[in-house]
Amino acid sequence: MTLLLAFTVALCAATSWAYPSGAPEAACGTMMPEHGFSAQKTDYTPYYNITVSKLEYAPGDKIKVTIRALKDNEFKGYIMQVRKVLNDEQLVGTWSPTEGQLKCGQSAVTHSDGKKKTSVEQEWTAPDTDVGNVQVWVTIVKEKATFWSQIKGPIIVPSLKPASNDTGLPEQQTSSSTTSINGTVPTTGSTNDTRHQEADSSTGPAVKKASTSGEVHLLASLTLILSNLLVASCFY
């Protein structure tokens, strides 16, 4: 009779540890399913895959988090959270369950039945402000005595802000204009105009010299012609 009573108490206790309707509130910090067993020490990656729809977030972004069984490794339960990388005790963002139920306020989501699952997808909403790098944390329960706790999944980083125009000038002007060291913008064509003026001034004396030489030759030719005419008139 005593042995039967002890067995009944143990059976009831084991059943109460199973939590087929979801993880208890005590799991918010430890992420332990409170089944009375220790978590697996082996790597989870040969059995399950954890993915996110985006690796960057802006305030208020909605990101899908998925647990998928590999081969025949169905699971019965899970807990999903997102925590800050630099302070992994702080849960961030909220969840909008597509199935299952909320826990830890709205900072965690868990299963609502003990049915076998091949995959589950939940939607996480980023905080309203930039909280730095965050990371998905997951517990996966295959069976009551077989589970992986506090799995650290993908890291999600804040989106980069668009670069500002530090010059204060419109983009078209910034891309086409050249600014000198002292901050002045040269006038288009001023350099070429100056070069043309320098070229004109440097060639001026040569042109004048060539013109004078031509006049001398012309006068000499005229003088020679007149001399020949005078000599010819003396014979007639």
PDB file of C-alpha atoms in Angstrom:
ATOM      1  CA  MET A   1       0.000   0.000   0.000  1.00  0.00           C
ATOM      2  CA  THR A   2       2.795   2.394   0.900  1.00  0.00           C
ATOM      3  CA  LEU A   3       4.679   1.577  -2.320  1.00  0.00           C
ATOM      4  CA  LEU A   4       1.525   2.127  -4.387  1.00  0.00           C
ATOM      5  CA  LEU A   5       0.942   5.514  -2.751  1.00  0.00           C
ATOM      6  CA  ALA A   6       4.529   6.558  -3.383  1.00  0.00           C
ATOM      7  CA  PHE A   7       4.295   5.513  -7.042  1.00  0.00           C
ATOM      8  CA  THR A   8       1.048   7.480  -7.467  1.00  0.00           C
ATOM      9  CA  VAL A   9       2.589  10.627  -5.983  1.00  0.00           C
ATOM     10  CA  ALA A  10       5.653  10.288  -8.213  1.00  0.00           C
ATOM     11  CA  LEU A  11       3.482   9.786 -11.301  1.00  0.00           C
ATOM     12  CA  CYS A  12       1.408  12.873 -10.510  1.00  0.00           C
ATOM     13  CA  ALA A  13       4.560  14.911  -9.952  1.00  0.00           C
ATOM     14  CA  ALA A  14       6.064  13.771 -13.251  1.00  0.00           C
ATOM     15  CA  THR A  15       2.846  14.637 -15.062  1.00  0.00           C
ATOM     16  CA  SER A  16       2.758  18.121 -13.527  1.00  0.00           C
ATOM     17  CA  TRP A  17       6.308  18.754 -14.743  1.00  0.00           C
ATOM     18  CA  ALA A  18       5.409  18.103 -18.365  1.00  0.00           C
ATOM     19  CA  TYR A  19       3.540  21.414 -18.970  1.00  0.00           C
ATOM     20  CA  PRO A  20       1.954  20.442 -22.312  1.00  0.00           C
ATOM     21  CA  SER A  21       0.017  23.727 -22.254  1.00  0.00           C
ATOM     22  CA  GLY A  22       3.160  25.875 -22.274  1.00  0.00           C
ATOM     23  CA  ALA A  23       6.174  26.843 -20.202  1.00  0.00           C
ATOM     24  CA  PRO A  24       5.539  28.149 -16.670  1.00  0.00           C
ATOM     25  CA  GLU A  25       6.196  31.766 -15.664  1.00  0.00           C
ATOM     26  CA  ALA A  26       9.264  30.554 -13.775  1.00  0.00           C
ATOM     27  CA  ALA A  27      10.863  29.830 -17.141  1.00  0.00           C
ATOM     28  CA  CYS A  28      11.041  33.546 -18.035  1.00  0.00           C
ATOM     29  CA  GLY A  29      14.523  33.862 -16.555  1.00  0.00           C
ATOM     30  CA  THR A  30      15.954  30.347 -16.692  1.00  0.00           C
ATOM     31  CA  MET A  31      14.142  29.175 -19.849  1.00  0.00           C
ATOM     32  CA  MET A  32      14.005  25.747 -18.188  1.00  0.00           C
ATOM     33  CA  PRO A  33      10.801  23.775 -18.843  1.00  0.00           C
ATOM     34  CA  GLU A  34      10.765  22.597 -15.182  1.00  0.00           C
ATOM     35  CA  HIS A  35      10.335  18.944 -16.162  1.00  0.00           C
ATOM     36  CA  GLY A  36      12.666  17.711 -13.445  1.00  0.00           C
ATOM     37  CA  PHE A  37      15.432  16.782 -15.908  1.00  0.00           C
ATOM     38  CA  SER A  38      18.677  18.418 -16.986  1.00  0.00           C
ATOM     39  CA  ALA A  39      19.096  20.024 -20.379  1.00  0.00           C
ATOM     40  CA  GLN A  40      21.044  18.249 -23.107  1.00  0.00           C
ATOM     41  CA  LYS A  41      24.751  19.016 -23.333  1.00  0.00           C
ATOM     42  CA  THR A  42      25.038  18.045 -26.991  1.00  0.00           C
ATOM     43  CA  ASP A  43      24.835  20.449 -29.914  1.00  0.00           C
ATOM     44  CA  TYR A  44      21.277  21.088 -31.103  1.00  0.00           C
ATOM     45  CA  THR A  45      22.193  21.938 -34.720  1.00  0.00           C
ATOM     46  CA  PRO A  46      22.004  18.375 -36.097  1.00  0.00           C
ATOM     47  CA  TYR A  47      18.372  18.253 -34.962  1.00  0.00           C
ATOM     48  CA  TYR A  48      16.917  21.768 -35.315  1.00  0.00           C
ATOM     49  CA  ASN A  49      17.377  24.969 -37.290  1.00  0.00           C
ATOM     50  CA  ILE A  50      16.660  28.471 -35.936  1.00  0.00           C
ATOM     51  CA  THR A  51      16.293  31.295 -38.468  1.00  0.00           C
ATOM     52  CA  VAL A  52      15.107  34.905 -38.653  1.00  0.00           C
ATOM     53  CA  SER A  53      13.576  36.771 -41.587  1.00  0.00           C
ATOM     54  CA  LYS A  54      15.908  39.768 -41.138  1.00  0.00           C
ATOM     55  CA  LEU A  55      19.311  40.283 -39.531  1.00  0.00           C
ATOM     56  CA  GLU A  56      18.767  44.034 -39.055  1.00  0.00           C
ATOM     57  CA  TYR A  57      15.996  45.888 -37.260  1.00  0.00           C
ATOM     58  CA  ALA A  58      14.641  49.411 -37.159  1.00  0.00           C
ATOM     59  CA  PRO A  59      12.394  50.547 -34.290  1.00  0.00           C
ATOM     60  CA  GLY A  60       9.022  48.792 -34.563  1.00  0.00           C
ATOM     61  CA  ASP A  61      10.137  46.302 -37.243  1.00  0.00           C
ATOM     62  CA  LYS A  62       8.387  42.922 -37.349  1.00  0.00           C
ATOM     63  CA  ILE A  63      10.685  39.917 -37.758  1.00  0.00           C
ATOM     64  CA  LYS A  64       9.770  36.253 -38.189  1.00  0.00           C
ATOM     65  CA  VAL A  65      11.569  33.727 -35.966  1.00  0.00           C
ATOM     66  CA  THR A  66      11.349  30.076 -37.044  1.00  0.00           C
ATOM     67  CA  ILE A  67      12.249  26.769 -35.403  1.00  0.00           C
ATOM     68  CA  ARG A  68      12.424  23.905 -37.917  1.00  0.00           C
ATOM     69  CA  ALA A  69      13.035  20.233 -37.167  1.00  0.00           C
ATOM     70  CA  LEU A  70      15.654  18.453 -39.251  1.00  0.00           C
ATOM     71  CA  LYS A  71      14.879  14.934 -40.482  1.00  0.00           C
ATOM     72  CA  ASP A  72      12.504  13.212 -38.022  1.00  0.00           C
ATOM     73  CA  ASN A  73      13.315  15.269 -34.921  1.00  0.00           C
ATOM     74  CA  GLU A  74       9.843  16.575 -34.114  1.00  0.00           C
ATOM     75  CA  PHE A  75       9.469  18.647 -30.939  1.00  0.00           C
ATOM     76  CA  LYS A  76       6.611  19.174 -28.512  1.00  0.00           C
ATOM     77  CA  GLY A  77       7.432  22.432 -26.780  1.00  0.00           C
ATOM     78  CA  TYR A  78       9.482  25.604 -27.030  1.00  0.00           C
ATOM     79  CA  ILE A  79      10.145  29.028 -25.525  1.00  0.00           C
ATOM     80  CA  MET A  80      11.256  32.002 -27.639  1.00  0.00           C
ATOM     81  CA  GLN A  81      12.765  35.257 -26.364  1.00  0.00           C
ATOM     82  CA  VAL A  82      14.947  38.087 -27.654  1.00  0.00           C
ATOM     83  CA  ARG A  83      17.563  39.511 -25.308  1.00  0.00           C
ATOM     84  CA  LYS A  84      20.152  42.278 -25.430  1.00  0.00           C
ATOM     85  CA  VAL A  85      23.617  41.034 -26.316  1.00  0.00           C
ATOM     86  CA  LEU A  86      25.398  43.262 -23.780  1.00  0.00           C
ATOM     87  CA  ASN A  87      22.869  42.495 -21.025  1.00  0.00           C
ATOM     88  CA  ASP A  88      21.391  39.067 -21.629  1.00  0.00           C
ATOM     89  CA  GLU A  89      19.164  39.287 -18.557  1.00  0.00           C
ATOM     90  CA  GLN A  90      17.068  41.964 -20.272  1.00  0.00           C
ATOM     91  CA  LEU A  91      14.276  40.814 -22.565  1.00  0.00           C
ATOM     92  CA  VAL A  92      13.430  43.228 -25.391  1.00  0.00           C
ATOM     93  CA  GLY A  93      10.594  43.625 -27.879  1.00  0.00           C
ATOM     94  CA  THR A  94       7.212  41.934 -27.905  1.00  0.00           C
ATOM     95  CA  TRP A  95       5.643  38.916 -29.595  1.00  0.00           C
ATOM     96  CA  SER A  96       2.462  38.498 -31.620  1.00  0.00           C
ATOM     97  CA  PRO A  97       1.767  34.735 -31.523  1.00  0.00           C
ATOM     98  CA  THR A  98       0.531  33.072 -34.700  1.00  0.00           C
ATOM     99  CA  GLU A  99      -0.059  30.063 -32.444  1.00  0.00           C
ATOM    100  CA  GLY A 100       0.857  29.303 -28.844  1.00  0.00           C
ATOM    101  CA  GLN A 101       0.654  31.891 -26.067  1.00  0.00           C
ATOM    102  CA  LEU A 102       2.465  34.846 -24.535  1.00  0.00           C
ATOM    103  CA  LYS A 103       4.595  34.627 -21.405  1.00  0.00           C
ATOM    104  CA  CYS A 104       6.664  37.051 -19.337  1.00  0.00           C
ATOM    105  CA  GLY A 105       4.274  39.871 -20.160  1.00  0.00           C
ATOM    106  CA  GLN A 106       4.679  39.976 -23.928  1.00  0.00           C
ATOM    107  CA  SER A 107       8.432  39.310 -23.922  1.00  0.00           C
ATOM    108  CA  ALA A 108       8.272  35.557 -24.590  1.00  0.00           C
ATOM    109  CA  VAL A 109       6.132  33.100 -26.523  1.00  0.00           C
ATOM    110  CA  THR A 110       5.612  29.393 -25.848  1.00  0.00           C
ATOM    111  CA  HIS A 111       3.564  26.408 -27.041  1.00  0.00           C
ATOM    112  CA  SER A 112      -0.065  25.889 -26.009  1.00  0.00           C
ATOM    113  CA  ASP A 113      -0.307  22.117 -26.570  1.00  0.00           C
ATOM    114  CA  GLY A 114       1.853  19.015 -26.417  1.00  0.00           C
ATOM    115  CA  LYS A 115       1.410  17.953 -30.034  1.00  0.00           C
ATOM    116  CA  LYS A 116       4.431  17.030 -32.091  1.00  0.00           C
ATOM    117  CA  LYS A 117       5.658  19.830 -34.345  1.00  0.00           C
ATOM    118  CA  THR A 118       7.964  19.944 -37.345  1.00  0.00           C
ATOM    119  CA  SER A 119       8.217  23.743 -37.398  1.00  0.00           C
ATOM    120  CA  VAL A 120       6.838  26.848 -35.753  1.00  0.00           C
ATOM    121  CA  GLU A 121       7.026  30.501 -36.821  1.00  0.00           C
ATOM    122  CA  GLN A 122       6.421  33.445 -34.503  1.00  0.00           C
ATOM    123  CA  GLU A 123       6.510  37.213 -35.069  1.00  0.00           C
ATOM    124  CA  TRP A 124       8.727  39.438 -32.937  1.00  0.00           C
ATOM    125  CA  THR A 125       8.316  43.240 -32.869  1.00  0.00           C
ATOM    126  CA  ALA A 126      11.435  45.328 -32.240  1.00  0.00           C
ATOM    127  CA  PRO A 127      11.433  47.999 -29.488  1.00  0.00           C
ATOM    128  CA  ASP A 128      10.494  51.583 -30.298  1.00  0.00           C
ATOM    129  CA  THR A 129      14.094  52.684 -29.792  1.00  0.00           C
ATOM    130  CA  ASP A 130      17.527  51.402 -30.784  1.00  0.00           C
ATOM    131  CA  VAL A 131      18.690  49.093 -27.963  1.00  0.00           C
ATOM    132  CA  GLY A 132      21.846  47.850 -29.665  1.00  0.00           C
ATOM    133  CA  ASN A 133      22.523  44.307 -30.833  1.00  0.00           C
ATOM    134  CA  VAL A 134      19.960  41.719 -29.756  1.00  0.00           C
ATOM    135  CA  GLN A 135      19.901  37.914 -29.948  1.00  0.00           C
ATOM    136  CA  VAL A 136      17.239  35.241 -30.248  1.00  0.00           C
ATOM    137  CA  TRP A 137      17.158  32.788 -27.306  1.00  0.00           C
ATOM    138  CA  VAL A 138      15.237  29.511 -27.614  1.00  0.00           C
ATOM    139  CA  THR A 139      14.470  26.390 -25.591  1.00  0.00           C
ATOM    140  CA  ILE A 140      13.332  23.339 -27.595  1.00  0.00           C
ATOM    141  CA  VAL A 141      11.630  20.370 -25.935  1.00  0.00           C
ATOM    142  CA  LYS A 142      11.693  17.118 -27.885  1.00  0.00           C
ATOM    143  CA  GLU A 143      10.436  14.957 -25.027  1.00  0.00           C
ATOM    144  CA  LYS A 144       9.996  15.551 -21.331  1.00  0.00           C
ATOM    145  CA  ALA A 145      13.498  14.287 -20.592  1.00  0.00           C
ATOM    146  CA  THR A 146      15.106  15.517 -23.846  1.00  0.00           C
ATOM    147  CA  PHE A 147      15.388  19.264 -24.369  1.00  0.00           C
ATOM    148  CA  TRP A 148      17.908  21.985 -25.217  1.00  0.00           C
ATOM    149  CA  SER A 149      17.718  25.118 -23.067  1.00  0.00           C
ATOM    150  CA  GLN A 150      18.923  28.699 -23.576  1.00  0.00           C
ATOM    151  CA  ILE A 151      20.000  28.134 -27.172  1.00  0.00           C
ATOM    152  CA  LYS A 152      21.572  31.327 -28.502  1.00  0.00           C
ATOM    153  CA  GLY A 153      20.291  31.894 -32.021  1.00  0.00           C
ATOM    154  CA  PRO A 154      20.872  34.613 -34.638  1.00  0.00           C
ATOM    155  CA  ILE A 155      22.039  38.094 -33.643  1.00  0.00           C
ATOM    156  CA  ILE A 156      19.979  40.996 -35.018  1.00  0.00           C
ATOM    157  CA  VAL A 157      21.691  44.382 -35.298  1.00  0.00           C
ATOM    158  CA  PRO A 158      20.259  47.918 -35.624  1.00  0.00           C
ATOM    159  CA  SER A 159      19.825  49.232 -39.166  1.00  0.00           C
ATOM    160  CA  LEU A 160      22.413  51.772 -40.296  1.00  0.00           C
ATOM    161  CA  LYS A 161      21.201  55.376 -40.483  1.00  0.00           C
ATOM    162  CA  PRO A 162      21.460  57.089 -43.917  1.00  0.00           C
ATOM    163  CA  ALA A 163      24.558  59.226 -44.318  1.00  0.00           C
ATOM    164  CA  SER A 164      23.969  62.989 -43.965  1.00  0.00           C
ATOM    165  CA  ASN A 165      25.177  65.678 -46.395  1.00  0.00           C
ATOM    166  CA  ASP A 166      27.909  67.316 -44.319  1.00  0.00           C
ATOM    167  CA  THR A 167      28.629  70.050 -46.899  1.00  0.00           C
ATOM    168  CA  GLY A 168      25.230  71.669 -46.477  1.00  0.00           C
ATOM    169  CA  LEU A 169      24.953  72.030 -50.246  1.00  0.00           C
ATOM    170  CA  PRO A 170      22.374  70.380 -52.532  1.00  0.00           C
ATOM    171  CA  GLU A 171      23.498  66.946 -53.732  1.00  0.00           C
ATOM    172  CA  GLN A 172      23.772  68.028 -57.413  1.00  0.00           C
ATOM    173  CA  GLN A 173      25.982  70.955 -56.513  1.00  0.00           C
ATOM    174  CA  THR A 174      28.077  68.854 -54.178  1.00  0.00           C
ATOM    175  CA  SER A 175      28.770  66.229 -56.830  1.00  0.00           C
ATOM    176  CA  SER A 176      29.651  68.646 -59.656  1.00  0.00           C
ATOM    177  CA  SER A 177      31.414  71.514 -57.911  1.00  0.00           C
ATOM    178  CA  THR A 178      35.001  71.630 -56.712  1.00  0.00           C
ATOM    179  CA  THR A 179      35.796  73.495 -53.516  1.00  0.00           C
ATOM    180  CA  SER A 180      39.259  74.900 -52.914  1.00  0.00           C
ATOM    181  CA  ILE A 181      41.069  74.614 -49.593  1.00  0.00           C
ATOM    182  CA  ASN A 182      40.002  78.113 -48.520  1.00  0.00           C
ATOM    183  CA  GLY A 183      36.363  77.246 -49.129  1.00  0.00           C
ATOM    184  CA  THR A 184      35.791  79.254 -52.329  1.00  0.00           C
ATOM    185  CA  VAL A 185      34.275  77.731 -55.431  1.00  0.00           C
ATOM    186  CA  PRO A 186      36.125  78.701 -58.658  1.00  0.00           C
ATOM    187  CA  THR A 187      34.070  80.192 -61.494  1.00  0.00           C
ATOM    188  CA  THR A 188      33.629  77.821 -64.420  1.00  0.00           C
ATOM    189  CA  GLY A 189      35.973  78.727 -67.289  1.00  0.00           C
ATOM    190  CA  SER A 190      37.971  81.341 -65.342  1.00  0.00           C
ATOM    191  CA  THR A 191      41.160  79.311 -65.583  1.00  0.00           C
ATOM    192  CA  ASN A 192      40.799  78.876 -69.342  1.00  0.00           C
ATOM    193  CA  ASP A 193      40.038  82.582 -69.850  1.00  0.00           C
ATOM    194  CA  THR A 194      43.181  83.541 -67.938  1.00  0.00           C
ATOM    195  CA  ARG A 195      45.277  81.141 -69.987  1.00  0.00           C
ATOM    196  CA  HIS A 196      43.888  82.624 -73.237  1.00  0.00           C
ATOM    197  CA  GLN A 197      44.703  86.136 -72.058  1.00  0.00           C
ATOM    198  CA  GLU A 198      48.231  85.064 -71.143  1.00  0.00           C
ATOM    199  CA  ALA A 199      48.692  83.479 -74.567  1.00  0.00           C
ATOM    200  CA  ASP A 200      47.483  86.651 -76.333  1.00  0.00           C
ATOM    201  CA  SER A 201      49.817  88.883 -74.352  1.00  0.00           C
ATOM    202  CA  SER A 202      52.797  86.616 -74.959  1.00  0.00           C
ATOM    203  CA  THR A 203      52.259  86.485 -78.766  1.00  0.00           C
ATOM    204  CA  GLY A 204      51.533  90.219 -79.210  1.00  0.00           C
ATOM    205  CA  PRO A 205      55.137  91.475 -79.644  1.00  0.00           C
ATOM    206  CA  ALA A 206      55.968  88.722 -82.118  1.00  0.00           C
ATOM    207  CA  VAL A 207      53.002  89.653 -84.312  1.00  0.00           C
ATOM    208  CA  LYS A 208      53.970  93.316 -84.306  1.00  0.00           C
ATOM    209  CA  LYS A 209      57.599  92.475 -85.153  1.00  0.00           C
ATOM    210  CA  ALA A 210      56.514  90.314 -88.080  1.00  0.00           C
ATOM    211  CA  SER A 211      54.297  93.120 -89.388  1.00  0.00           C
ATOM    212  CA  THR A 212      57.163  95.672 -89.314  1.00  0.00           C
ATOM    213  CA  SER A 213      59.521  93.347 -91.202  1.00  0.00           C
ATOM    214  CA  GLY A 214      56.971  92.930 -94.005  1.00  0.00           C
ATOM    215  CA  GLU A 215      56.638  96.682 -94.478  1.00  0.00           C
ATOM    216  CA  VAL A 216      60.415  97.049 -94.917  1.00  0.00           C
ATOM    217  CA  HIS A 217      60.496  94.396 -97.608  1.00  0.00           C
ATOM    218  CA  LEU A 218      57.607  96.068 -99.459  1.00  0.00           C
ATOM    219  CA  LEU A 219      59.332  99.483 -99.467  1.00  0.00           C
ATOM    220  CA  ALA A 220      62.547  97.952-100.754  1.00  0.00           C
ATOM    221  CA  SER A 221      60.698  96.305-103.619  1.00  0.00           C
ATOM    222  CA  LEU A 222      58.939  99.543-104.575  1.00  0.00           C
ATOM    223  CA  THR A 223      62.213 101.462-104.479  1.00  0.00           C
ATOM    224  CA  LEU A 224      63.865  98.934-106.797  1.00  0.00           C
ATOM    225  CA  ILE A 225      60.973  99.159-109.285  1.00  0.00           C
ATOM    226  CA  LEU A 226      61.124 102.975-109.351  1.00  0.00           C
ATOM    227  CA  SER A 227      64.886 102.894-109.915  1.00  0.00           C
ATOM    228  CA  ASN A 228      64.503 100.585-112.891  1.00  0.00           C
ATOM    229  CA  LEU A 229      61.827 102.849-114.387  1.00  0.00           C
ATOM    230  CA  LEU A 230      64.068 105.923-114.056  1.00  0.00           C
ATOM    231  CA  VAL A 231      66.993 104.148-115.718  1.00  0.00           C
ATOM    232  CA  ALA A 232      64.821 102.994-118.600  1.00  0.00           C
ATOM    233  CA  SER A 233      63.465 106.521-119.246  1.00  0.00           C
ATOM    234  CA  CYS A 234      66.990 107.867-119.686  1.00  0.00           C
ATOM    235  CA  PHE A 235      67.508 105.771-122.874  1.00  0.00           C
ATOM    236  CA  TYR A 236      64.367 106.931-124.643  1.00  0.00           C
TER     237      TYR A 236
END
